[in-house]
Amino acid sequence: MRVTKFEHAALRVDIAGSTLLIDPGSFTRPLEDLGSVVGVVLTHEHPDHWTPDHLDRILKATGGVPILAPEGVARAAAGYDITVVSPGDTVELEPFHLEFFGGRHEVIHSSIPVVDNVGVLVNDTLYYPGDSYAVPKGSDVPLLAAPVGAPWLKIGEAMDFVLAVKPRRVFGTHDMTLSVAGRDMGRARLQWAAEQNGGELVVLDPGDAVDL
């Protein structure tokens, strides 16, 4: 498995010539080489995690693939064929086995509605929580994509999330709203948290990949 980080929250997962895309949103530049895409996961409805332009480009390049997302996305993206997933669901999208966790976005402010959100565990190997601190089943996740900067995020809570998941490796995501200094400070905090359970930080900038 190869996991590639793109801008902000967008991830690409490649296995044996097949590709899964996660959360290509408004801070993510147009993605290329889309012909191998077999599915898209959208964790929630906020535009930094999906846009019509990204979906249109993906669907045109592939001739149509499943888009998996919670109910809130199905309402927000009413013109698209969304397969609704909920916490506890599992989906086989060969060669990807997907399990979904969580249910709700973290609170930004009492004035802002809390929306549906799912975290996704891919092949028991990569876990990405979307905009939440939802912990997947068990522990010792091989690779965790941990949010490091957001209006809803306090770095101490992000550290506690990493401590709870106990990943072998972690990298920071959800980071386009941060300065370089803020991003690097957040990465250092994630590194400390991972090391408490024998894990390590992987530094991934947009376009960088890690193999598992």
Tab-separated table of C-alpha atoms in Angstrom:
chain	number	residue	atom	x	y	z
A	1	MET	CA	0.000	0.000	0.000
A	2	ARG	CA	1.188	3.501	-0.863
A	3	VAL	CA	-0.391	6.520	0.843
A	4	THR	CA	0.155	9.926	-0.748
A	5	LYS	CA	-0.688	13.164	1.028
A	6	PHE	CA	-1.991	16.101	-0.971
A	7	GLU	CA	-2.925	19.595	0.162
A	8	HIS	CA	-4.930	19.873	3.365
A	9	ALA	CA	-7.005	16.724	3.980
A	10	ALA	CA	-6.736	14.928	0.629
A	11	LEU	CA	-5.206	11.449	0.582
A	12	ARG	CA	-4.570	8.934	-2.170
A	13	VAL	CA	-4.226	5.226	-1.387
A	14	ASP	CA	-2.805	2.898	-4.048
A	15	ILE	CA	-2.803	-0.908	-3.983
A	16	ALA	CA	-1.928	-3.132	-6.957
A	17	GLY	CA	-2.896	-0.557	-9.570
A	18	SER	CA	-6.137	0.557	-7.884
A	19	THR	CA	-6.660	3.916	-6.197
A	20	LEU	CA	-8.876	5.192	-3.398
A	21	LEU	CA	-9.253	8.949	-2.919
A	22	ILE	CA	-10.185	10.546	0.390
A	23	ASP	CA	-11.417	14.123	0.942
A	24	PRO	CA	-10.267	16.138	-2.097
A	25	GLY	CA	-11.499	19.597	-1.145
A	26	SER	CA	-11.253	23.309	-1.806
A	27	PHE	CA	-7.627	23.656	-0.611
A	28	THR	CA	-6.490	20.746	-2.805
A	29	ARG	CA	-5.153	21.359	-6.293
A	30	PRO	CA	-6.710	19.330	-9.134
A	31	LEU	CA	-5.571	15.728	-8.831
A	32	GLU	CA	-3.995	13.902	-11.766
A	33	ASP	CA	-3.761	10.285	-12.960
A	34	LEU	CA	-7.340	9.477	-12.021
A	35	GLY	CA	-7.905	6.526	-14.338
A	36	SER	CA	-7.098	3.958	-11.643
A	37	VAL	CA	-9.571	5.383	-9.092
A	38	VAL	CA	-12.101	2.786	-7.902
A	39	GLY	CA	-13.813	4.867	-5.226
A	40	VAL	CA	-13.937	8.094	-3.250
A	41	VAL	CA	-14.490	8.564	0.485
A	42	LEU	CA	-15.787	11.904	1.752
A	43	THR	CA	-15.729	12.154	5.528
A	44	HIS	CA	-18.137	15.094	5.775
A	45	GLU	CA	-19.804	17.921	3.898
A	46	HIS	CA	-17.518	20.908	4.529
A	47	PRO	CA	-16.003	22.295	1.315
A	48	ASP	CA	-12.398	21.847	2.426
A	49	HIS	CA	-13.133	18.098	2.147
A	50	TRP	CA	-15.036	17.931	-1.141
A	51	THR	CA	-16.001	20.108	-4.097
A	52	PRO	CA	-18.184	19.525	-7.141
A	53	ASP	CA	-15.195	20.299	-9.377
A	54	HIS	CA	-13.154	17.476	-7.861
A	55	LEU	CA	-16.026	14.993	-8.091
A	56	ASP	CA	-16.832	15.976	-11.677
A	57	ARG	CA	-13.216	15.526	-12.707
A	58	ILE	CA	-12.964	12.137	-11.000
A	59	LEU	CA	-16.242	10.860	-12.445
A	60	LYS	CA	-15.316	12.010	-15.943
A	61	ALA	CA	-11.890	10.345	-15.774
A	62	THR	CA	-13.236	7.044	-14.426
A	63	GLY	CA	-16.620	6.788	-16.108
A	64	GLY	CA	-18.203	6.705	-12.657
A	65	VAL	CA	-17.086	5.196	-9.352
A	66	PRO	CA	-18.734	4.825	-5.910
A	67	ILE	CA	-18.683	7.879	-3.664
A	68	LEU	CA	-18.952	6.828	-0.013
A	69	ALA	CA	-20.001	9.440	2.539
A	70	PRO	CA	-22.296	10.075	5.510
A	71	GLU	CA	-25.882	11.250	5.172
A	72	GLY	CA	-24.932	14.915	5.471
A	73	VAL	CA	-22.850	14.713	2.310
A	74	ALA	CA	-25.699	13.030	0.443
A	75	ARG	CA	-27.872	16.039	1.281
A	76	ALA	CA	-25.182	18.623	0.473
A	77	ALA	CA	-24.199	16.877	-2.786
A	78	ALA	CA	-27.723	16.143	-3.943
A	79	GLY	CA	-26.745	16.022	-7.620
A	80	TYR	CA	-24.384	13.087	-7.085
A	81	ASP	CA	-24.976	9.393	-6.502
A	82	ILE	CA	-23.714	9.046	-2.928
A	83	THR	CA	-23.530	5.690	-1.164
A	84	VAL	CA	-24.368	6.576	2.438
A	85	VAL	CA	-22.159	5.013	5.108
A	86	SER	CA	-22.490	5.202	8.878
A	87	PRO	CA	-20.295	4.297	11.852
A	88	GLY	CA	-20.050	0.526	12.128
A	89	ASP	CA	-20.439	-0.055	8.373
A	90	THR	CA	-17.913	-2.030	6.348
A	91	VAL	CA	-17.575	-1.813	2.574
A	92	GLU	CA	-15.628	-4.013	0.179
A	93	LEU	CA	-14.314	-2.005	-2.734
A	94	GLU	CA	-11.662	-4.313	-4.130
A	95	PRO	CA	-8.843	-4.231	-3.240
A	96	PHE	CA	-9.947	-1.943	-0.412
A	97	HIS	CA	-11.677	-3.045	2.786
A	98	LEU	CA	-13.205	0.006	4.470
A	99	GLU	CA	-14.526	0.354	8.006
A	100	PHE	CA	-16.221	3.495	9.277
A	101	PHE	CA	-16.164	5.054	12.740
A	102	GLY	CA	-17.283	8.109	14.661
A	103	GLY	CA	-20.442	9.827	13.475
A	104	ARG	CA	-20.125	13.512	14.278
A	105	HIS	CA	-17.785	16.382	13.442
A	106	GLU	CA	-15.955	17.987	16.362
A	107	VAL	CA	-17.625	21.133	17.712
A	108	ILE	CA	-16.317	24.352	16.174
A	109	HIS	CA	-18.595	26.756	18.076
A	110	SER	CA	-22.061	26.635	19.592
A	111	SER	CA	-23.292	28.884	16.757
A	112	ILE	CA	-22.169	26.450	14.042
A	113	PRO	CA	-24.192	23.279	13.398
A	114	VAL	CA	-22.435	19.982	14.058
A	115	VAL	CA	-22.494	17.841	10.908
A	116	ASP	CA	-22.158	14.135	10.156
A	117	ASN	CA	-18.582	12.844	9.947
A	118	VAL	CA	-17.064	9.397	9.518
A	119	GLY	CA	-13.534	8.216	10.094
A	120	VAL	CA	-12.277	5.516	7.741
A	121	LEU	CA	-9.937	2.568	8.344
A	122	VAL	CA	-8.478	1.231	5.098
A	123	ASN	CA	-7.360	-2.425	5.022
A	124	ASP	CA	-6.671	-2.335	8.772
A	125	THR	CA	-3.630	-0.232	7.864
A	126	LEU	CA	-4.451	3.463	7.364
A	127	TYR	CA	-6.830	5.338	9.641
A	128	TYR	CA	-8.083	8.848	8.955
A	129	PRO	CA	-10.727	10.325	11.307
A	130	GLY	CA	-11.961	13.218	9.171
A	131	ASP	CA	-12.705	16.191	11.416
A	132	SER	CA	-13.012	14.201	14.603
A	133	TYR	CA	-11.107	12.385	17.308
A	134	ALA	CA	-13.013	9.141	16.758
A	135	VAL	CA	-10.803	6.220	17.764
A	136	PRO	CA	-11.004	3.054	15.617
A	137	LYS	CA	-11.413	-0.426	17.008
A	138	GLY	CA	-8.461	-1.843	18.870
A	139	SER	CA	-5.117	-0.071	18.777
A	140	ASP	CA	-1.685	-0.217	17.176
A	141	VAL	CA	-2.835	1.235	13.847
A	142	PRO	CA	0.057	0.939	11.361
A	143	LEU	CA	-0.453	4.455	9.933
A	144	LEU	CA	-2.536	7.334	11.298
A	145	ALA	CA	-3.388	10.514	9.411
A	146	ALA	CA	-3.888	12.919	12.316
A	147	PRO	CA	-5.403	16.401	11.906
A	148	VAL	CA	-2.947	19.029	13.085
A	149	GLY	CA	-4.675	22.374	12.426
A	150	ALA	CA	-8.343	23.410	12.358
A	151	PRO	CA	-10.836	25.874	13.901
A	152	TRP	CA	-12.080	22.988	16.074
A	153	LEU	CA	-8.660	21.656	17.017
A	154	LYS	CA	-6.688	22.151	20.216
A	155	ILE	CA	-3.215	20.648	19.918
A	156	GLY	CA	-3.482	18.970	23.321
A	157	GLU	CA	-6.611	17.144	22.156
A	158	ALA	CA	-4.840	16.104	18.948
A	159	MET	CA	-2.014	14.707	21.076
A	160	ASP	CA	-4.504	12.806	23.240
A	161	PHE	CA	-6.037	11.375	20.061
A	162	VAL	CA	-2.650	10.023	18.942
A	163	LEU	CA	-2.042	8.639	22.438
A	164	ALA	CA	-5.397	6.832	22.260
A	165	VAL	CA	-4.876	5.344	18.794
A	166	LYS	CA	-1.261	4.237	19.462
A	167	PRO	CA	-0.155	4.267	15.797
A	168	ARG	CA	3.124	2.789	14.681
A	169	ARG	CA	3.506	5.782	12.368
A	170	VAL	CA	1.646	9.095	12.216
A	171	PHE	CA	1.654	12.029	9.843
A	172	GLY	CA	-0.040	15.392	10.106
A	173	THR	CA	-2.927	16.307	7.862
A	174	HIS	CA	-5.630	19.021	7.768
A	175	ASP	CA	-2.864	21.611	7.749
A	176	MET	CA	-3.421	24.220	5.004
A	177	THR	CA	-4.709	26.845	7.440
A	178	LEU	CA	-1.404	26.807	9.346
A	179	SER	CA	1.771	28.800	8.877
A	180	VAL	CA	4.945	26.793	8.318
A	181	ALA	CA	5.935	27.464	11.925
A	182	GLY	CA	2.535	26.384	13.231
A	183	ARG	CA	2.536	23.236	11.101
A	184	ASP	CA	6.011	22.247	12.276
A	185	MET	CA	5.092	22.889	15.910
A	186	GLY	CA	2.010	20.694	15.515
A	187	ARG	CA	4.042	17.942	13.883
A	188	ALA	CA	6.479	18.003	16.810
A	189	ARG	CA	3.582	17.511	19.247
A	190	LEU	CA	2.252	14.574	17.232
A	191	GLN	CA	5.742	13.105	17.188
A	192	TRP	CA	5.970	13.257	20.981
A	193	ALA	CA	2.563	11.612	21.348
A	194	ALA	CA	3.427	8.804	18.911
A	195	GLU	CA	6.733	8.124	20.632
A	196	GLN	CA	5.008	7.502	23.965
A	197	ASN	CA	3.768	4.177	22.575
A	198	GLY	CA	6.802	3.331	20.473
A	199	GLY	CA	5.583	5.004	17.296
A	200	GLU	CA	7.169	7.600	15.035
A	201	LEU	CA	6.302	10.675	12.990
A	202	VAL	CA	6.484	10.588	9.193
A	203	VAL	CA	6.882	14.041	7.639
A	204	LEU	CA	4.719	14.275	4.515
A	205	ASP	CA	4.328	17.424	2.471
A	206	PRO	CA	1.876	17.624	-0.466
A	207	GLY	CA	2.868	15.012	-3.037
A	208	ASP	CA	4.953	12.956	-0.601
A	209	ALA	CA	4.123	9.278	-0.079
A	210	VAL	CA	4.778	6.507	2.389
A	211	ASP	CA	4.814	2.780	1.578
A	212	LEU	CA	3.481	0.102	3.910
